[in-house]
PDB file of C-alpha atoms in Angstrom:
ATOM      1  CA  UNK A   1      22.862 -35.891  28.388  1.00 49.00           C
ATOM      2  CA  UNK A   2      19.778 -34.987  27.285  1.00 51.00           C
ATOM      3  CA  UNK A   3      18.731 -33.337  23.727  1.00 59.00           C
ATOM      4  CA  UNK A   4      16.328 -30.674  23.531  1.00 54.00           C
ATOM      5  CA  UNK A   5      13.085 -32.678  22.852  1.00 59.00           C
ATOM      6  CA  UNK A   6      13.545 -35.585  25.347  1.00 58.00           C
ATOM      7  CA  UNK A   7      13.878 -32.311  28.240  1.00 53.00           C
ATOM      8  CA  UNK A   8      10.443 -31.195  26.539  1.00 57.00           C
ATOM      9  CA  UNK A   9       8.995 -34.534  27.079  1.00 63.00           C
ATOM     10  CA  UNK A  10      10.455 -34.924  30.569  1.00 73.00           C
ATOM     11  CA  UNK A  11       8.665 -31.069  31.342  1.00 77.00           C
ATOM     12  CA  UNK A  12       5.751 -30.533  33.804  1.00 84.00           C
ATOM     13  CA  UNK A  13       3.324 -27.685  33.399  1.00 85.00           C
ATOM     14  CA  UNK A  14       3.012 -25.816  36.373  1.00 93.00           C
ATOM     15  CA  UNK A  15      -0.644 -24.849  37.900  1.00 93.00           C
ATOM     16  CA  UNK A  16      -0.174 -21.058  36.870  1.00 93.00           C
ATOM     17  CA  UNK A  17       1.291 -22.164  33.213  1.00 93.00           C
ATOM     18  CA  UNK A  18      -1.820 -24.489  32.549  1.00 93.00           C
ATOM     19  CA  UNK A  19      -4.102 -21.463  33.237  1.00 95.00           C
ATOM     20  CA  UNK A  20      -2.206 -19.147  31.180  1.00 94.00           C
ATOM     21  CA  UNK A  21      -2.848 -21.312  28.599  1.00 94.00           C
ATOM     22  CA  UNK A  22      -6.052 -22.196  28.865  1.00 95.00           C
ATOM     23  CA  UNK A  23      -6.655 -18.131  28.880  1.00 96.00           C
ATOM     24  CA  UNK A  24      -5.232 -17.830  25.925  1.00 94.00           C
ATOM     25  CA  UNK A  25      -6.684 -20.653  24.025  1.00 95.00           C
ATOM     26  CA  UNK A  26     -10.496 -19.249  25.116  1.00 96.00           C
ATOM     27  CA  UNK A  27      -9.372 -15.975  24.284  1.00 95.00           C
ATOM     28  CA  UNK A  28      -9.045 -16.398  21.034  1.00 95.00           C
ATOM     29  CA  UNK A  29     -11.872 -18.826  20.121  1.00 95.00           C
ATOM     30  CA  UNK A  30     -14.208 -16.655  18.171  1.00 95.00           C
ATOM     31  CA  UNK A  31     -11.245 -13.979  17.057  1.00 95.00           C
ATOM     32  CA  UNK A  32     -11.175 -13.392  13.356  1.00 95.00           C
ATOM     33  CA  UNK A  33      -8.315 -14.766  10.939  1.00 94.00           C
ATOM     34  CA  UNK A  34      -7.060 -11.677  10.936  1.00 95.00           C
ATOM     35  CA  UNK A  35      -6.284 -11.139  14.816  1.00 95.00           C
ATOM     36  CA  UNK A  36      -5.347 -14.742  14.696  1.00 95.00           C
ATOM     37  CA  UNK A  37      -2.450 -13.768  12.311  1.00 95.00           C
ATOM     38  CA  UNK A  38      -1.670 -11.097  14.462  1.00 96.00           C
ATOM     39  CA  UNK A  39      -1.436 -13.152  17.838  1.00 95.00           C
ATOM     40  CA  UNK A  40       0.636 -15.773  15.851  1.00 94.00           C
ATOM     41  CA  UNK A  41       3.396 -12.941  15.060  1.00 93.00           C
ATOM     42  CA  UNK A  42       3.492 -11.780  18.174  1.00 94.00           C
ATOM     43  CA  UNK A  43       3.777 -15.350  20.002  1.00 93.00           C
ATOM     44  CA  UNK A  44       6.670 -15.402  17.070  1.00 90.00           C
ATOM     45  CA  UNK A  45       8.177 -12.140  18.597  1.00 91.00           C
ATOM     46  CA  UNK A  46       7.845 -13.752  22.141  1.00 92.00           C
ATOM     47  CA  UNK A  47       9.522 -16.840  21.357  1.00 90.00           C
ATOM     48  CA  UNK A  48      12.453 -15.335  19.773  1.00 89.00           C
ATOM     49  CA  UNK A  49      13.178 -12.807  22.575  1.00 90.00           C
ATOM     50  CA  UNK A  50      12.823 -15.346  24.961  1.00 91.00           C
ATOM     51  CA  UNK A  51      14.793 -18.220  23.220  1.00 90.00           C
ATOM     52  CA  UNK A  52      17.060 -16.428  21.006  1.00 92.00           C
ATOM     53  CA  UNK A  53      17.737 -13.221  23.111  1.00 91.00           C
ATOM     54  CA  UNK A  54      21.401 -12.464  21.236  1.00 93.00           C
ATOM     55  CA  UNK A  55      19.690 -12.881  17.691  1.00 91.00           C
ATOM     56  CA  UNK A  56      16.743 -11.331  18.816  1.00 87.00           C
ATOM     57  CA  UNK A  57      18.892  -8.064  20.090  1.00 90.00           C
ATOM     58  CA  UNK A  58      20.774  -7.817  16.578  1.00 93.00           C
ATOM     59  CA  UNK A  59      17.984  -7.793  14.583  1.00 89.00           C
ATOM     60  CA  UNK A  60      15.886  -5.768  16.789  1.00 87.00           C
ATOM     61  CA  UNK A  61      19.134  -3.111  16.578  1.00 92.00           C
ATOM     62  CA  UNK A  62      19.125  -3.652  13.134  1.00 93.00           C
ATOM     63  CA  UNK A  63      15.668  -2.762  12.639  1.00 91.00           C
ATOM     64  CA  UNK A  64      16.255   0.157  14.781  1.00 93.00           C
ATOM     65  CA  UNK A  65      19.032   1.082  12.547  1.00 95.00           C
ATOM     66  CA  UNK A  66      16.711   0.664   8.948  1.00 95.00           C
ATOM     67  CA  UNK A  67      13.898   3.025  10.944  1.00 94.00           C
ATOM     68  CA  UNK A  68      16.731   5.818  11.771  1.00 95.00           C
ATOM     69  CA  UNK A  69      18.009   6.159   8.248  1.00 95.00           C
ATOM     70  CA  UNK A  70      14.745   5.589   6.797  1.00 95.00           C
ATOM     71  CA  UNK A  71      13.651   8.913   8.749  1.00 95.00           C
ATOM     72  CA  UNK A  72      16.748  10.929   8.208  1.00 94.00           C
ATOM     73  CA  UNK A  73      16.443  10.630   3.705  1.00 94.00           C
ATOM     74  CA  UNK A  74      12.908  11.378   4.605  1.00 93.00           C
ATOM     75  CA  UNK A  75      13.918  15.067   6.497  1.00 94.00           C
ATOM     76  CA  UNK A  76      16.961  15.228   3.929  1.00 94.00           C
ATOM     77  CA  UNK A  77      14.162  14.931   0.896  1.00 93.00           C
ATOM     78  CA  UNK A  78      11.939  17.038   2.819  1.00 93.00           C
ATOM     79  CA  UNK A  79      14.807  20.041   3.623  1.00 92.00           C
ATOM     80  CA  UNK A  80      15.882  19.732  -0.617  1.00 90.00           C
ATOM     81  CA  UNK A  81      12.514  19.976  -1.689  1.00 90.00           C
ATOM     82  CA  UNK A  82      11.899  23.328   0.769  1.00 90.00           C
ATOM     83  CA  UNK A  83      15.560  24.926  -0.220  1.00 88.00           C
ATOM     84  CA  UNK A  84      14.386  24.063  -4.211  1.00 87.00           C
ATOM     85  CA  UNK A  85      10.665  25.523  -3.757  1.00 88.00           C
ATOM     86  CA  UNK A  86      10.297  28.184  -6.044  1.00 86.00           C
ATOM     87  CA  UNK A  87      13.588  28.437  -7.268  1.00 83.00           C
ATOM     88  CA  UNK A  88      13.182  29.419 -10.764  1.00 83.00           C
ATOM     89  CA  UNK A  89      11.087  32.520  -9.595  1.00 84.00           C
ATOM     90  CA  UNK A  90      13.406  33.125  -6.942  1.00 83.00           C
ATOM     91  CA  UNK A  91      16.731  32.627  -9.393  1.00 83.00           C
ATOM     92  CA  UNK A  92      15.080  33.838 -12.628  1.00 84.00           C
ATOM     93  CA  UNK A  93      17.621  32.498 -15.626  1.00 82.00           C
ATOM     94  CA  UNK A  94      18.035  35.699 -17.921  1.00 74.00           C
TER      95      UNK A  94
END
């Protein structure tokens, strides 16, 4: 049986994966640190959707989850602060 790095070893490039990779290496030659960073997270984000697709689908949902309940106590904030506008001229305290 073999481990994981000996089947890496053992692993031939095809034609059409060298010259996807030699694309990408002289496309980002003269890029800027900055877009460097950027291409490294999202060859981060590749390889974890394509390696780990379960852990990559929780955290993705989980994300998904942190965006939807970030938005909703933004709208509930929003509605309290519209429904307490004005309220001591409205309900004047005598």
């Amino acid at each position: 049986m073999f481990n994981e790095n000996e089947m890496m070893k053992e692993y031939k490039m095809t034609t059409q994966e060298q010259t996807y990779q030699q694309l990408i290496l002289d496309g980002i030659q003269t890029l800027p640190p900055n877009a460097l960073a950027e291409i490294v997270d999202f060859v981060y984000f590749i390889r974890q959707k394509c390696l780990q697709p379960k852990r990559f689908a929780e955290e993705h949902y989980e994300t998904l989850l942190q965006t939807e309940l970030q938005i909703l106590s933004h709208q509930e904030k929003t509605h309290l602060e519209q429904e307490f506008a004005d309220y001591e001229k409205r309900y004047p305290y005598e």
